[in-house]
PDB file of C-alpha atoms (C1' of nucleotides) in Angstrom:
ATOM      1  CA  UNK Z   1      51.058 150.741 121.676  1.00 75.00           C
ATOM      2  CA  UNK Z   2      54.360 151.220 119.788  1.00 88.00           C
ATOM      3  CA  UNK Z   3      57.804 153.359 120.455  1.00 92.00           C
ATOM      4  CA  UNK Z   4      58.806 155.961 119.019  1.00 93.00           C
ATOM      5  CA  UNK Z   5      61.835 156.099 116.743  1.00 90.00           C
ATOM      6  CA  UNK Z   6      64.238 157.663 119.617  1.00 94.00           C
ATOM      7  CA  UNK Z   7      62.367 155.017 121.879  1.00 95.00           C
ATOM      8  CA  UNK Z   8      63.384 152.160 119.997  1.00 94.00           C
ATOM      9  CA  UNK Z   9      67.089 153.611 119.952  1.00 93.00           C
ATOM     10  CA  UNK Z  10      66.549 153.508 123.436  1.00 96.00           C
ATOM     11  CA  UNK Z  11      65.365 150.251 124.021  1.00 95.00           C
ATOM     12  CA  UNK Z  12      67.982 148.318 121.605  1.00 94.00           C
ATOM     13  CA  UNK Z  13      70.334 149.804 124.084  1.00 95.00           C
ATOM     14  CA  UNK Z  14      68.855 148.492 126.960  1.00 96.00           C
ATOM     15  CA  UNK Z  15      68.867 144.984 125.281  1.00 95.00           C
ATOM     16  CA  UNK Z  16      72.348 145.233 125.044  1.00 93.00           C
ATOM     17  CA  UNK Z  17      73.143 145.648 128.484  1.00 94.00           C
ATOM     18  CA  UNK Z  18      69.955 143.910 130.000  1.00 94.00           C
ATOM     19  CA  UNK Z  19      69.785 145.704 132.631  1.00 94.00           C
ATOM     20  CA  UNK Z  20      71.089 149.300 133.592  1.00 95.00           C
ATOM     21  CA  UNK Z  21      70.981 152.852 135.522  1.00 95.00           C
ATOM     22  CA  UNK Z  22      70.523 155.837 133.445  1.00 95.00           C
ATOM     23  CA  UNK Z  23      73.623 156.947 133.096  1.00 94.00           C
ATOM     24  CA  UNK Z  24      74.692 153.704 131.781  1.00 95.00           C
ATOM     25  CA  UNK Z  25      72.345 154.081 129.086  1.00 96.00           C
ATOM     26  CA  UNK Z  26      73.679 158.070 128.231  1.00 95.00           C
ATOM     27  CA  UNK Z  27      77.059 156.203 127.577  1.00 93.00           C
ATOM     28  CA  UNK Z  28      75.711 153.939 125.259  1.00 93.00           C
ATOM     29  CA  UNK Z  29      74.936 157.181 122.957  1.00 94.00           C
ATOM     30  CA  UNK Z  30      77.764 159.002 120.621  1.00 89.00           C
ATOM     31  CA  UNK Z  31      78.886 162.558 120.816  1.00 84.00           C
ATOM     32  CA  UNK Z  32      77.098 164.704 121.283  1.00 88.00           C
ATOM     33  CA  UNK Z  33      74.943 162.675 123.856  1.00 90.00           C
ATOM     34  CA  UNK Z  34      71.241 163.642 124.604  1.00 94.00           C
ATOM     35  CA  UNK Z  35      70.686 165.625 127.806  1.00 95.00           C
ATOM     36  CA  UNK Z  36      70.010 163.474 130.649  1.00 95.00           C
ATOM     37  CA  UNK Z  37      66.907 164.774 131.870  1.00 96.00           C
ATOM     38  CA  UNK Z  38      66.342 163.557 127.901  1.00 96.00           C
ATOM     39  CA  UNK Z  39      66.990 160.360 128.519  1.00 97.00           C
ATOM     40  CA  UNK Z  40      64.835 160.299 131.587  1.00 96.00           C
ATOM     41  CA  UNK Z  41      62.157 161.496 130.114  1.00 96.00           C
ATOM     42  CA  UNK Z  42      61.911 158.627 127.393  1.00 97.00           C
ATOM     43  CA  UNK Z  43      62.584 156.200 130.016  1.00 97.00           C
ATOM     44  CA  UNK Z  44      59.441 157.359 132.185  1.00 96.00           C
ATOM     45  CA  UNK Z  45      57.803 157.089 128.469  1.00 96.00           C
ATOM     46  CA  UNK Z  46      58.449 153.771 127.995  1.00 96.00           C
ATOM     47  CA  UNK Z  47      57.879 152.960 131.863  1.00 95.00           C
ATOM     48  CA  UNK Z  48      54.354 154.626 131.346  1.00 93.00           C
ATOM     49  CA  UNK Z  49      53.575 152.518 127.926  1.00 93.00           C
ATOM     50  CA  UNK Z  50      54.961 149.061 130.010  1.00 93.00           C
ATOM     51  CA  UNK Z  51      58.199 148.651 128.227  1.00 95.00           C
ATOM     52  CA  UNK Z  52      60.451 149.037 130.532  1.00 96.00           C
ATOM     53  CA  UNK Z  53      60.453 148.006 134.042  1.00 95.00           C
ATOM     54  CA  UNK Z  54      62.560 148.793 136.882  1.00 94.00           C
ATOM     55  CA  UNK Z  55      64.287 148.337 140.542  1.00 92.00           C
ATOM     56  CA  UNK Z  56      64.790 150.938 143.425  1.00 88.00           C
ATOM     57  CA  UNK Z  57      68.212 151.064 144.064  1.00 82.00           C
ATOM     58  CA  UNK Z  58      68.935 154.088 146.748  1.00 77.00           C
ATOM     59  CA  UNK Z  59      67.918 157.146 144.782  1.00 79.00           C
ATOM     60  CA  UNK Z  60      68.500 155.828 141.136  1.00 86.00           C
ATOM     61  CA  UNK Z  61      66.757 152.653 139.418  1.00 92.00           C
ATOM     62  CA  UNK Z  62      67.874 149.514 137.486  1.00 95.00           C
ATOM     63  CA  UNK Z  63      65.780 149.624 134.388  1.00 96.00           C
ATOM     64  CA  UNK Z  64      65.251 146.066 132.170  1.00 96.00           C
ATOM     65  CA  UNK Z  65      63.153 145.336 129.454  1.00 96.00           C
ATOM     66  CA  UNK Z  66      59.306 144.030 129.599  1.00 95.00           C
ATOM     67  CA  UNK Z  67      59.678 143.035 126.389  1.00 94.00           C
ATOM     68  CA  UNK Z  68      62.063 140.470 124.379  1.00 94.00           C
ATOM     69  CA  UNK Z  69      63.799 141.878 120.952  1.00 91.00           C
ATOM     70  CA  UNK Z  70      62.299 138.985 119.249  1.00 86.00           C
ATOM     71  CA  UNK Z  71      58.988 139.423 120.048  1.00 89.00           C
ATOM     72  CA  UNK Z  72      59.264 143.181 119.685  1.00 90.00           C
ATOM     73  CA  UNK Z  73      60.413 142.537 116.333  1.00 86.00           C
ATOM     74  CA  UNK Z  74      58.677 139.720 115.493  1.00 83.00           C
ATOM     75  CA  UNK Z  75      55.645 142.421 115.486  1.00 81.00           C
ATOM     76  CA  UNK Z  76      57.716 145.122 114.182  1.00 81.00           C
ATOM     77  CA  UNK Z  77      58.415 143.029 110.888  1.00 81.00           C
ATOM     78  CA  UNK Z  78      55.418 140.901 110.573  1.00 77.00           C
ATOM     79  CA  UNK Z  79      53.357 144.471 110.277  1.00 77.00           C
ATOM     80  CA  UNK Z  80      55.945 145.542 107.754  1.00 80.00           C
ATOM     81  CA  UNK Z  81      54.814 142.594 105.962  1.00 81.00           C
ATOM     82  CA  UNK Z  82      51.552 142.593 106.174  1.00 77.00           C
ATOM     83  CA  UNK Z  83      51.915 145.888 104.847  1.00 75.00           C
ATOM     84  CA  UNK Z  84      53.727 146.234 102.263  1.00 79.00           C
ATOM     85  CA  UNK Z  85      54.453 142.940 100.868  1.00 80.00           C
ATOM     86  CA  UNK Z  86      50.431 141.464 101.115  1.00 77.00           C
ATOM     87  CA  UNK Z  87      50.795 139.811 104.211  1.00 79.00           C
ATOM     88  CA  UNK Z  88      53.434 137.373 102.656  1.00 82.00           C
ATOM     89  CA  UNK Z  89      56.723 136.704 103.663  1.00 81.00           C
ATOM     90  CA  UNK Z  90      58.185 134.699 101.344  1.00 78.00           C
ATOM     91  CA  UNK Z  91      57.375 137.905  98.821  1.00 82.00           C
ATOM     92  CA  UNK Z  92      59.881 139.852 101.592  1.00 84.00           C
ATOM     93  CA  UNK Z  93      62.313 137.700 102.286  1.00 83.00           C
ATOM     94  CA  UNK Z  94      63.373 137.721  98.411  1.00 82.00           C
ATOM     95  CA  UNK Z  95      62.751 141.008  98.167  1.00 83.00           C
ATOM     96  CA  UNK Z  96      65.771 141.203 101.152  1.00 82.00           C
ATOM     97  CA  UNK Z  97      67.947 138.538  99.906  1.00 82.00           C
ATOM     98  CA  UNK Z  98      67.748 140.403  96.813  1.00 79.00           C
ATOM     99  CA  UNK Z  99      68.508 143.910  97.624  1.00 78.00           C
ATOM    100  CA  UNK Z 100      70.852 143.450 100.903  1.00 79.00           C
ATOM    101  CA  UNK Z 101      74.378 142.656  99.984  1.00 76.00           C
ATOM    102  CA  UNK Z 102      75.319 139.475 102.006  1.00 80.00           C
ATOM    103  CA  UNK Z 103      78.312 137.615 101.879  1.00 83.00           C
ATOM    104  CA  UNK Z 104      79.321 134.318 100.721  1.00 88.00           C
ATOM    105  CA  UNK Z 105      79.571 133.103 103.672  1.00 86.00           C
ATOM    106  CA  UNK Z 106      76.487 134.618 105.207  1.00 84.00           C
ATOM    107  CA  UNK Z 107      74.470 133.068 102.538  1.00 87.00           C
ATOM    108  CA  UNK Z 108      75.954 130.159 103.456  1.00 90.00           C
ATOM    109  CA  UNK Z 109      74.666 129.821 106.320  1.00 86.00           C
ATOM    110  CA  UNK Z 110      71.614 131.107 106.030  1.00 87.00           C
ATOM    111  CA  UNK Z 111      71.258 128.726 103.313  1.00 90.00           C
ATOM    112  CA  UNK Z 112      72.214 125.831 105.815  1.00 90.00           C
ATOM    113  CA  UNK Z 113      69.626 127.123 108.409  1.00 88.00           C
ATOM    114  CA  UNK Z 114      67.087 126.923 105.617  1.00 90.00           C
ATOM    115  CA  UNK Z 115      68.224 123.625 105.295  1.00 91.00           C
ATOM    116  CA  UNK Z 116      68.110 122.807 108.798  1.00 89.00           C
ATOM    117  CA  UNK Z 117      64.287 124.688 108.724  1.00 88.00           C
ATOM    118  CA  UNK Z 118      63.419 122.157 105.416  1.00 88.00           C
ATOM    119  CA  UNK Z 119      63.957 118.953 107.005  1.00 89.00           C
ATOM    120  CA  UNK Z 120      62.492 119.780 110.511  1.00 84.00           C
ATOM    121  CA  UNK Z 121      59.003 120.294 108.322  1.00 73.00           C
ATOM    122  CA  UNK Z 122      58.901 116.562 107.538  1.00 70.00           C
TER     123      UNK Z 122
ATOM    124  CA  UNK Y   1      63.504 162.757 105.030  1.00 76.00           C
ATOM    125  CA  UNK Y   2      61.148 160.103 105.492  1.00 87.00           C
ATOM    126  CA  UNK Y   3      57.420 159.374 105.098  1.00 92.00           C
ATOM    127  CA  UNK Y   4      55.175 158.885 108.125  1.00 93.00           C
ATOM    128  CA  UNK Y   5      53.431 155.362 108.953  1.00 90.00           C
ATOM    129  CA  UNK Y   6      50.135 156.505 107.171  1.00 94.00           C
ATOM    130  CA  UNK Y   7      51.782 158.287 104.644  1.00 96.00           C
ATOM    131  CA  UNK Y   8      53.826 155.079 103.761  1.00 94.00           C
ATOM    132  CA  UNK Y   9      50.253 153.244 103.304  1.00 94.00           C
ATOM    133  CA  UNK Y  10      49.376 155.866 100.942  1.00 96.00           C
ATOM    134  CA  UNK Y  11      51.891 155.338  99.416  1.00 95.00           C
ATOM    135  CA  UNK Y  12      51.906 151.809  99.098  1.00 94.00           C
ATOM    136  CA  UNK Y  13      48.152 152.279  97.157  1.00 95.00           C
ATOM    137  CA  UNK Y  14      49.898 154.359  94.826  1.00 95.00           C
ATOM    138  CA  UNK Y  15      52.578 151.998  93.850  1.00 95.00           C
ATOM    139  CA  UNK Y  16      50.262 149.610  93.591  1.00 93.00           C
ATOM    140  CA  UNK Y  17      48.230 151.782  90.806  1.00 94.00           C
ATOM    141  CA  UNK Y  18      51.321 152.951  89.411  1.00 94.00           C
ATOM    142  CA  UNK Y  19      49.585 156.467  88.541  1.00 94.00           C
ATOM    143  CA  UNK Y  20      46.384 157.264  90.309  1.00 95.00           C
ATOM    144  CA  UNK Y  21      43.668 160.429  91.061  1.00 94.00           C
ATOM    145  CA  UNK Y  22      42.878 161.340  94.565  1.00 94.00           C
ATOM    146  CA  UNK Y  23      39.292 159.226  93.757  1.00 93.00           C
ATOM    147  CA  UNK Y  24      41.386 156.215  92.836  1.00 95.00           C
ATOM    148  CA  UNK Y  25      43.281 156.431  95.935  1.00 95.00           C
ATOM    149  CA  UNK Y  26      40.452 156.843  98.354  1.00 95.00           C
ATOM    150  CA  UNK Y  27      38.979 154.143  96.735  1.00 93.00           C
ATOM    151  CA  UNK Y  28      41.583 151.673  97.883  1.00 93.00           C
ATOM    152  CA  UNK Y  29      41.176 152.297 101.313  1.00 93.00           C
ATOM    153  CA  UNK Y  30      38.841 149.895 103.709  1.00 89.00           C
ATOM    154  CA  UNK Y  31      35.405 151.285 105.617  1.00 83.00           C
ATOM    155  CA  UNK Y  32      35.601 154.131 107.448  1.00 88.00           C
ATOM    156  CA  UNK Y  33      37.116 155.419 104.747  1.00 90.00           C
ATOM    157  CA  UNK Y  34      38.936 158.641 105.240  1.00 94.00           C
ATOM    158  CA  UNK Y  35      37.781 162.334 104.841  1.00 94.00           C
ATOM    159  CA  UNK Y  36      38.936 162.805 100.932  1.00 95.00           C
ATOM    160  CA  UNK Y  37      40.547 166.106 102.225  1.00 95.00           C
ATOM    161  CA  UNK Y  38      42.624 163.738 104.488  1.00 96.00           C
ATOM    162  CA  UNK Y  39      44.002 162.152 101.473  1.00 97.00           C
ATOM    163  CA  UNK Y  40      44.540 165.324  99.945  1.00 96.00           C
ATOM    164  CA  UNK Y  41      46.816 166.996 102.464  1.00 96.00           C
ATOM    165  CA  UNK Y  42      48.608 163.743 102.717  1.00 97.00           C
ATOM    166  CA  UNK Y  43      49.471 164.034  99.070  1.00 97.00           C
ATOM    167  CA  UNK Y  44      50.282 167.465  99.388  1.00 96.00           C
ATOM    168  CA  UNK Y  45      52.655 166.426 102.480  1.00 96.00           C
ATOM    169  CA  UNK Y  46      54.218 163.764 100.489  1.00 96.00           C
ATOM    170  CA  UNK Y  47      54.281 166.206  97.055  1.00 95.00           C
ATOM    171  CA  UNK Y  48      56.561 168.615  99.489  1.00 93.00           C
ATOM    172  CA  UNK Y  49      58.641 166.401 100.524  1.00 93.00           C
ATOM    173  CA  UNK Y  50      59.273 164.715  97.106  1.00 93.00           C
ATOM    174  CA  UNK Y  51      58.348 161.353  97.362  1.00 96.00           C
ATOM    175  CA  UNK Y  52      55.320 161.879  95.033  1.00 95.00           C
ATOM    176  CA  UNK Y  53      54.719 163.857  91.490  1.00 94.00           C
ATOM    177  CA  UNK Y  54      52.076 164.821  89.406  1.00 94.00           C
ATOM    178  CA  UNK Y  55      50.282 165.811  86.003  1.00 91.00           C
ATOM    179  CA  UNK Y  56      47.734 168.424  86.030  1.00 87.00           C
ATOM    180  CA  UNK Y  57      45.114 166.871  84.104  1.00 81.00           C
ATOM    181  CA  UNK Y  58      42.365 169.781  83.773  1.00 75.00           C
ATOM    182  CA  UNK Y  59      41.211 170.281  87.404  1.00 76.00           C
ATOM    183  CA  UNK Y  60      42.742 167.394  89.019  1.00 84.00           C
ATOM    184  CA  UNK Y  61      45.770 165.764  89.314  1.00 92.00           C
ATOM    185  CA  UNK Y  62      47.198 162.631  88.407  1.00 94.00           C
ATOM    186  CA  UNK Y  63      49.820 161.405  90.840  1.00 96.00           C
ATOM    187  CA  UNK Y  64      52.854 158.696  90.492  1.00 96.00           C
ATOM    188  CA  UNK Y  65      55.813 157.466  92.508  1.00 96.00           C
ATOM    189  CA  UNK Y  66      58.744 159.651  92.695  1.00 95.00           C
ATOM    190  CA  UNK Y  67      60.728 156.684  94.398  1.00 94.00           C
ATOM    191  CA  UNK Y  68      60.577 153.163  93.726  1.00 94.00           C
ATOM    192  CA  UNK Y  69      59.081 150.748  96.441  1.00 91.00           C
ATOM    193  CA  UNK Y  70      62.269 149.237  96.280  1.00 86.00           C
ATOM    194  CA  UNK Y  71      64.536 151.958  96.821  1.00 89.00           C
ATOM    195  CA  UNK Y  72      62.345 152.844  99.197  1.00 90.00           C
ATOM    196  CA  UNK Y  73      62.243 149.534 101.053  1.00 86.00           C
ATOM    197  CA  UNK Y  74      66.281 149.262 100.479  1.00 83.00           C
ATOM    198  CA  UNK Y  75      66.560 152.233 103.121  1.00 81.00           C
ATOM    199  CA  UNK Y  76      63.763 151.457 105.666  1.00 81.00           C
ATOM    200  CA  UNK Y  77      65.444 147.903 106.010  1.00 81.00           C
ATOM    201  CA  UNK Y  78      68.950 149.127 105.936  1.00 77.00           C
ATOM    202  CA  UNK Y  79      67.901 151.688 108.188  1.00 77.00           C
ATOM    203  CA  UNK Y  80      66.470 148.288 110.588  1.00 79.00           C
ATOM    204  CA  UNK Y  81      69.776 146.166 110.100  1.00 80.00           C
ATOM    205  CA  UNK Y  82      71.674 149.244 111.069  1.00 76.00           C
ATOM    206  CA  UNK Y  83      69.794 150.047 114.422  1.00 74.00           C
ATOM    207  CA  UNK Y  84      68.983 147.115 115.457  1.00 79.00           C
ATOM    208  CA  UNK Y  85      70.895 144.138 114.441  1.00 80.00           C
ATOM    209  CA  UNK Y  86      74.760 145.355 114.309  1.00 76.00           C
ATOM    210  CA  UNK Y  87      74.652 146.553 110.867  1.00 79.00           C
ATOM    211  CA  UNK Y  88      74.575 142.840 110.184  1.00 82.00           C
ATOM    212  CA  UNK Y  89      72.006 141.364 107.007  1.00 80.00           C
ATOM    213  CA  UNK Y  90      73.445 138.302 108.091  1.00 78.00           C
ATOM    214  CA  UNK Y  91      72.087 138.460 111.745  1.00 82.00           C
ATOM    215  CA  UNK Y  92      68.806 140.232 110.563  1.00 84.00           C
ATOM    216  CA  UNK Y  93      68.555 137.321 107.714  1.00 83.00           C
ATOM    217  CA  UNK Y  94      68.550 134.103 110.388  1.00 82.00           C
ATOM    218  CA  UNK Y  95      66.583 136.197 112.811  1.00 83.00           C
ATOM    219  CA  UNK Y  96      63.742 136.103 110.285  1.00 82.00           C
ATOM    220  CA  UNK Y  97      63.667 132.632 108.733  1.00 82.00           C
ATOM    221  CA  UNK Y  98      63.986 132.134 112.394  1.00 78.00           C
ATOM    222  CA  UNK Y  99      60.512 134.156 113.654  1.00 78.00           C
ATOM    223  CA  UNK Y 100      58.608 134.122 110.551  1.00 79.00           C
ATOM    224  CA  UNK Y 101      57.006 131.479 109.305  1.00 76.00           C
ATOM    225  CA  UNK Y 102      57.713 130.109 106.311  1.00 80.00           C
ATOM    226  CA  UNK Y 103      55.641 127.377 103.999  1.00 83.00           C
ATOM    227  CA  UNK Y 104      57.999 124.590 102.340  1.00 88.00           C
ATOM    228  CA  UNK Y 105      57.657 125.894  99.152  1.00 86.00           C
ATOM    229  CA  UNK Y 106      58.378 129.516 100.485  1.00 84.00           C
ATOM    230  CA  UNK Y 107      61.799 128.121 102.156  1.00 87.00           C
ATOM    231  CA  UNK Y 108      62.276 126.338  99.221  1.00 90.00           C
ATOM    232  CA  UNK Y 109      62.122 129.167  96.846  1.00 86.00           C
ATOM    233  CA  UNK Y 110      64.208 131.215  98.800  1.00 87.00           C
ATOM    234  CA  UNK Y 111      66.922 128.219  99.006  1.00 90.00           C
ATOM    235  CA  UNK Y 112      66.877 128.391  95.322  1.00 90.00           C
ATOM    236  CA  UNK Y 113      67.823 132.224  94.920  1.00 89.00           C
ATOM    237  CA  UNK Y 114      70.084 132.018  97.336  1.00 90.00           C
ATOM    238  CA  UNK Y 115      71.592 129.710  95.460  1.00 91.00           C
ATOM    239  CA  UNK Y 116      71.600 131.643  92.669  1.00 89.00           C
ATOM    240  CA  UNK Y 117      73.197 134.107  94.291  1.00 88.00           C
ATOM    241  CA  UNK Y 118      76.519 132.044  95.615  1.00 88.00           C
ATOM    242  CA  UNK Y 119      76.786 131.015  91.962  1.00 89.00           C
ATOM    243  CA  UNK Y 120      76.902 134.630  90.720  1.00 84.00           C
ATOM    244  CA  UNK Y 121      79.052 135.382  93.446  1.00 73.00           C
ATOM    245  CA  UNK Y 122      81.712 133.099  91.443  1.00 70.00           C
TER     246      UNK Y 122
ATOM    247  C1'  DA N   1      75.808 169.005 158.955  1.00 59.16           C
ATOM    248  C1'  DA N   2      77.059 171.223 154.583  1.00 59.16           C
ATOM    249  C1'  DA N   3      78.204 170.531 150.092  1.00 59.16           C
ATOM    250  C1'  DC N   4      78.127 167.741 146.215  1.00 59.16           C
ATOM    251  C1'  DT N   5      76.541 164.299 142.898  1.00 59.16           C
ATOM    252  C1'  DT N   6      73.288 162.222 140.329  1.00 59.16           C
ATOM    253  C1'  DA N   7      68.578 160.773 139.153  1.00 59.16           C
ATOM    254  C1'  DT N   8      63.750 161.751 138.647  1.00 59.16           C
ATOM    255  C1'  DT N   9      59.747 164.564 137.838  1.00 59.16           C
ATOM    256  C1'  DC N  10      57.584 168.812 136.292  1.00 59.16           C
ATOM    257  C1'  DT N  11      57.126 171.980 133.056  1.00 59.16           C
ATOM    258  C1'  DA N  12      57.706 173.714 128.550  1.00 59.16           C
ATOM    259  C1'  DC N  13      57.865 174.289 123.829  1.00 59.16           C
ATOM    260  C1'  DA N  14      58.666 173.641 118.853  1.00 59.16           C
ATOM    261  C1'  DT N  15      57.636 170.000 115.341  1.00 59.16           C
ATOM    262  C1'  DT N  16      55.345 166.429 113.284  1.00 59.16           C
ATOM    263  C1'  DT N  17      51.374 163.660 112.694  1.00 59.16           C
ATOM    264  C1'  DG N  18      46.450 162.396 112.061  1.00 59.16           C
ATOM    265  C1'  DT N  19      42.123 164.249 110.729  1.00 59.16           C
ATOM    266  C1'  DA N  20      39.083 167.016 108.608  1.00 59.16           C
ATOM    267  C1'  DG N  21      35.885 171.372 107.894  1.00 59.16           C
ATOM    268  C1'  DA N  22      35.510 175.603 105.153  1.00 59.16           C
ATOM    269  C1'  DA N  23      36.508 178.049 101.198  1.00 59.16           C
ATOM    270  C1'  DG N  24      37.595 178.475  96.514  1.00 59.16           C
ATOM    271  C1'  DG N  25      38.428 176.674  91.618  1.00 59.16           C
ATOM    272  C1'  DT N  26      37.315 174.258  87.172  1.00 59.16           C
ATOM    273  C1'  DA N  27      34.828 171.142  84.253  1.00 59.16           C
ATOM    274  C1'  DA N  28      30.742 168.986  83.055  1.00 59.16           C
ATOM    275  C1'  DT N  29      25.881 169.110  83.012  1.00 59.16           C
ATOM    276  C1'  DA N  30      21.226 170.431  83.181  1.00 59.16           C
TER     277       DA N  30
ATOM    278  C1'  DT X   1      24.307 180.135  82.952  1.00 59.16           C
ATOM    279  C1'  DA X   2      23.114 178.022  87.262  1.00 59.16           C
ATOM    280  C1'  DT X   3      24.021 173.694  89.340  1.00 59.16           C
ATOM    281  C1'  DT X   4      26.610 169.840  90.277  1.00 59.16           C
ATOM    282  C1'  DA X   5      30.777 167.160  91.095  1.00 59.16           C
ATOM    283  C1'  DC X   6      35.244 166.957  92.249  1.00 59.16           C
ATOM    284  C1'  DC X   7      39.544 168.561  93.665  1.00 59.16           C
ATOM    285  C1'  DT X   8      42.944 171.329  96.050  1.00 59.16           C
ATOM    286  C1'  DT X   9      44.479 174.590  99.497  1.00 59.16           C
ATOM    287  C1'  DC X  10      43.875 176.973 103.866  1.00 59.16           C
ATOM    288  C1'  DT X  11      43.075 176.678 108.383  1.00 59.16           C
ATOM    289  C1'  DA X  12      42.667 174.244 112.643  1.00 59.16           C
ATOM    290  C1'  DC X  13      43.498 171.467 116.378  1.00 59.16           C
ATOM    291  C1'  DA X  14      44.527 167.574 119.370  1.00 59.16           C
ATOM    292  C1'  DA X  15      47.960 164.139 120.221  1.00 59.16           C
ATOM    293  C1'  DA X  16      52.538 162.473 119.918  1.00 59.16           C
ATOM    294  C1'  DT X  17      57.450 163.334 119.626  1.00 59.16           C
ATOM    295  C1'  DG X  18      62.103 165.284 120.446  1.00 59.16           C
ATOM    296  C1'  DT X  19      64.608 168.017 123.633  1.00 59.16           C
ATOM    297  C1'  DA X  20      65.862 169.860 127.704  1.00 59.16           C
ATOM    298  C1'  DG X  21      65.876 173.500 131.810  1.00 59.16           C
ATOM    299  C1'  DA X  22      64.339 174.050 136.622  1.00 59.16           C
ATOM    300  C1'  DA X  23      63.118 172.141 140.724  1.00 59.16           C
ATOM    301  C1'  DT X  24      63.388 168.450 143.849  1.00 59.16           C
ATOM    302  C1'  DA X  25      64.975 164.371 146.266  1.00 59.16           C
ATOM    303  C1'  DA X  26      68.256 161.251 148.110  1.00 59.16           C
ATOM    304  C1'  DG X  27      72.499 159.204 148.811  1.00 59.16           C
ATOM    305  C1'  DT X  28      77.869 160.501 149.291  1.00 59.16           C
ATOM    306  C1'  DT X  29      81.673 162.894 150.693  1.00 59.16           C
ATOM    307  C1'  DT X  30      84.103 166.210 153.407  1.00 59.16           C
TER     308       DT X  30
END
DNA sequence: AAACTTATTCTACATTTGTAGAAGGTAATA
DNA sequence: TATTACCTTCTACAAATGTAGAATAAGTTT
């Protein structure tokens, strides 16, 4: 099972606060914000397909994820990979460093982390 | 506009053959294949919304790219960054050395162009 | 207790997506 | 030219998605 594009919106919300009511999550959005009976509805979605799980509080609930970003995305990306760039990752990750702009210094340190990566093979 | 997930593995087949028949496509595809009319109206889809052209070639068609895989990948991972890590390549970047798994020689080879890269930066 | 606020569920509906049969066309072939 | 092989378009339909109004429920305030 997978979420939807709006879903995923959703959900990177809620794994910014970690934990919220409803209308907390409506703020998160820009103008013009999504009905709330919108938001509801996705949120009973992504109850439904295990997502999201929540507290009773009174009337209202206290929704938190079921599932970590990095897993989420480890998925998310390894099935871009596997996909489009024949299931190999070094094949994507210079296809990104090569088409996303990064900075000096953030190739800096992602060069140090490779690094850091490199030496805790041996 | 964007492509859906198994219009995007169409259309993945077709870069791969560059310029391709419906046969050639259908071919590519893994038992069960799919009903050739299936391919068909996904073509058509995709010829609508512009992502693929054609030559008439007597009674069929040959069909090619109207967007590069790259281009095309540029977006869908800018599109990523952007929702879900802060608009940040950096964050995105150590996120994945971090979750995938890279061989030595793949972390290697990717230490090398991003060397490259700081020098051009220069 | 009445009125108000706010959330949740039900219901609804237009679009998009995934699949494919039926019908119709052209080129090659028997 | 009748048959065969393919292909494309038309039509269809179920499921998923994006949105949200109406109805309902439960605290909160007056």
């Amino acid at each position: 099972m997978k979420l939807s594009k709006t879903e995923e919106e959703l959900m990177n919300h809620l794994w910014g606060l970690k934990k919220a009511f409803m209308k907390d999550l409506l703020e998160e959005y820009a103008e013009p914000k999504p009905a709330a009976t919108t938001i509801s509805t996705l949120l009973k979605r992504m109850a439904d397909k295990k997502f999201v799980g929540y507290e009773t509080k009174g009337n209202m609930r206290e929704y938190y994820p079921l599932v970590s970003k990095d897993s989420y995305f480890s998925n998310h990306i390894n099935g871009l990979i596997k996909n489009f760039f024949n299931d190999s990752p070094g094949q994507f990750a210079s296809f990104f460093t090569k088409k996303t702009d990064l900075s000096s210094a953030e190739l800096e340190e992602l060069k140090a982390l490779i690094e850091k990566q490199l030496d805790q093979k041996k």
